[in-house]
Tab-separated table of N, CA and C in Angstrom:
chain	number	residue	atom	x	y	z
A	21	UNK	N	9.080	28.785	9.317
A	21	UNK	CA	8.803	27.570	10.055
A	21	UNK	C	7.468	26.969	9.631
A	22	UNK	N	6.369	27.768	9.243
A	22	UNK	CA	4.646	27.511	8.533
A	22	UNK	C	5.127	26.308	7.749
A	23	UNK	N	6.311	26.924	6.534
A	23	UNK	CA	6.378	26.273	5.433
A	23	UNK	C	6.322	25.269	5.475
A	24	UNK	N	7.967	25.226	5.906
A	24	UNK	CA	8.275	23.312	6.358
A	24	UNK	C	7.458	22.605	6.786
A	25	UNK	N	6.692	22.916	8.013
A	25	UNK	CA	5.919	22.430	8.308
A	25	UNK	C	4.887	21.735	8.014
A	26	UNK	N	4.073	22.619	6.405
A	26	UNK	CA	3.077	22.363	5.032
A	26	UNK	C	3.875	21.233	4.942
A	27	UNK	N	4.922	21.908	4.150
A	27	UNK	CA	5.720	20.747	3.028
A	27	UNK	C	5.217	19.638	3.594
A	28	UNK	N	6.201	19.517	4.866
A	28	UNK	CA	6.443	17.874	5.112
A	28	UNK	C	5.506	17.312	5.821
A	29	UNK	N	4.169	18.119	5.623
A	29	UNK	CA	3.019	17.503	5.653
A	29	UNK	C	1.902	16.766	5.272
A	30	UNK	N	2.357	17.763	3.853
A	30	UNK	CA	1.650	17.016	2.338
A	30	UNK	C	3.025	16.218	1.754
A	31	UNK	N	4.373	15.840	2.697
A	31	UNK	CA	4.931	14.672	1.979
A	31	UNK	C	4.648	13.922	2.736
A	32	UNK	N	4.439	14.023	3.548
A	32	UNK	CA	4.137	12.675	4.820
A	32	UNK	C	2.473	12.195	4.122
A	33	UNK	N	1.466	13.015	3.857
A	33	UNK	CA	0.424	12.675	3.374
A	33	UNK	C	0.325	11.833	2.262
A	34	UNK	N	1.130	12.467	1.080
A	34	UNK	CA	1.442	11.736	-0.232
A	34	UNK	C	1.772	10.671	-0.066
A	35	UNK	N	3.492	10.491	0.787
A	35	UNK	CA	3.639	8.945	0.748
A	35	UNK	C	2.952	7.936	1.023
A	36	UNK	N	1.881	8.301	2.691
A	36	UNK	CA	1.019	7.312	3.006
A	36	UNK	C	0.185	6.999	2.026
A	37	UNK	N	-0.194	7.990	0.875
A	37	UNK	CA	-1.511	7.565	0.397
A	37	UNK	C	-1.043	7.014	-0.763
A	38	UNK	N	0.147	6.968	-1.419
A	38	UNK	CA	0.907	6.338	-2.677
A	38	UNK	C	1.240	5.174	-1.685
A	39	UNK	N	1.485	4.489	-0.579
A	39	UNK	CA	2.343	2.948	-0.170
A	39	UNK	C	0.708	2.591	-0.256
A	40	UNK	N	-0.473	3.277	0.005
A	40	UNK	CA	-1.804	2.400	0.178
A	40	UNK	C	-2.511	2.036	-0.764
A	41	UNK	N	-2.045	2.980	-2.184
A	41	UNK	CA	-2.754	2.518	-3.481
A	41	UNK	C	-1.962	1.737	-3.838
A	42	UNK	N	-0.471	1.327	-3.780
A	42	UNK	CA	0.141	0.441	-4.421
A	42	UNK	C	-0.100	-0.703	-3.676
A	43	UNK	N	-0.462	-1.048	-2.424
A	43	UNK	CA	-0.635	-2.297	-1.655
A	43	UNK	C	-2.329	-2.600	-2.450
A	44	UNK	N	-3.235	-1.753	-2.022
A	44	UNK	CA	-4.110	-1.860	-2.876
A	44	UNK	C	-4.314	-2.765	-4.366
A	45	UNK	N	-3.302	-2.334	-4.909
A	45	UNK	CA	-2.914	-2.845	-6.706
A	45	UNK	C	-2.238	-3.405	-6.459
A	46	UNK	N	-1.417	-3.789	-5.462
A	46	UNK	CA	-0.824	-5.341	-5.461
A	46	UNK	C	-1.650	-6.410	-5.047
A	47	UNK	N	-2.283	-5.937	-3.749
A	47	UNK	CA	-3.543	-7.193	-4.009
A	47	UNK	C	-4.623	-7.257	-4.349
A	48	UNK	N	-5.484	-6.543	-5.509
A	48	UNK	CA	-6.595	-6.892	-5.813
A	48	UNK	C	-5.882	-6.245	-7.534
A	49	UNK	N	-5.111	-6.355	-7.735
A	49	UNK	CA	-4.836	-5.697	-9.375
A	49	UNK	C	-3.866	-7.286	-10.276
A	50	UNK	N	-3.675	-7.336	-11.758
A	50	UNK	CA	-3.177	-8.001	-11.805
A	50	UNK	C	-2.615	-8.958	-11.789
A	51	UNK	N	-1.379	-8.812	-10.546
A	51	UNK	CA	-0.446	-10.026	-10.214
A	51	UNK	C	-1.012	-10.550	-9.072
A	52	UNK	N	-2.363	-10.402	-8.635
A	52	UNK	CA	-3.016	-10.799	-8.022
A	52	UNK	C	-3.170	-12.371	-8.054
A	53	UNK	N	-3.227	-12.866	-9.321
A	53	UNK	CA	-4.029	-14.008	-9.406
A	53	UNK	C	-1.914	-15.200	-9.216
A	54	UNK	N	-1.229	-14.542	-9.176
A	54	UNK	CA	0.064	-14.906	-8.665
A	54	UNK	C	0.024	-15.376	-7.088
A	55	UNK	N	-0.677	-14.419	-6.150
A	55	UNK	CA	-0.696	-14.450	-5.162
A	55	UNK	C	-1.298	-15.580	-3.977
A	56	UNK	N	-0.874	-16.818	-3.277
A	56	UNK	CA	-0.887	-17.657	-3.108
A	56	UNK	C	-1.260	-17.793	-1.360
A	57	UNK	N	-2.246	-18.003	-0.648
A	57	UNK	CA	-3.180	-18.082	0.695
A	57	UNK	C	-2.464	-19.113	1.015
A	58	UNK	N	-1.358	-19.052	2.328
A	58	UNK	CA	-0.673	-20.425	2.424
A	58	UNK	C	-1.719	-20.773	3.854
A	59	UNK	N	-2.807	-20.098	4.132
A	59	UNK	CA	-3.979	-20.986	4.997
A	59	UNK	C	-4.497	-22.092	3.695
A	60	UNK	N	-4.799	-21.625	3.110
A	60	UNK	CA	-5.782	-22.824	1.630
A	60	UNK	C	-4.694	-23.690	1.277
A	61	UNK	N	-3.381	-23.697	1.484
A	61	UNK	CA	-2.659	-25.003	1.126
A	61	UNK	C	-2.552	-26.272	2.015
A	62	UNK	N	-2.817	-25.694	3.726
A	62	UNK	CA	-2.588	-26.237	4.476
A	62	UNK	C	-3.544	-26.752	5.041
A	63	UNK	N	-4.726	-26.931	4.630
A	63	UNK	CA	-6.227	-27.006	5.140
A	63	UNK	C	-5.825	-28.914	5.311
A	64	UNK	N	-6.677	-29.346	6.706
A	64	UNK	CA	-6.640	-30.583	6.893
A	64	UNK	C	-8.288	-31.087	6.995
């Protein structure tokens, strides 16, 4: 029961910390400069 427990602890850990570097590198990496502030289009 220890085991499982590890495991799907360090998978629960991993995933969070792999969805936060890829949000990360989606917005400040790259295809960044793609990425479009629809507050700054709408400014009056």
């Amino acid at each position: 029961m220890e085991t499982i427990s590890f495991f799907s602890t360090i998978f629960i850990g991993c995933t969070l910390v792999s969805l936060t570097l890829y949000s990360v590198y989606t917005g400040f990496g790259p295809k960044a400069k793609n990425l479009i502030d629809p507050f700054d289009e709408h400014e009056d």
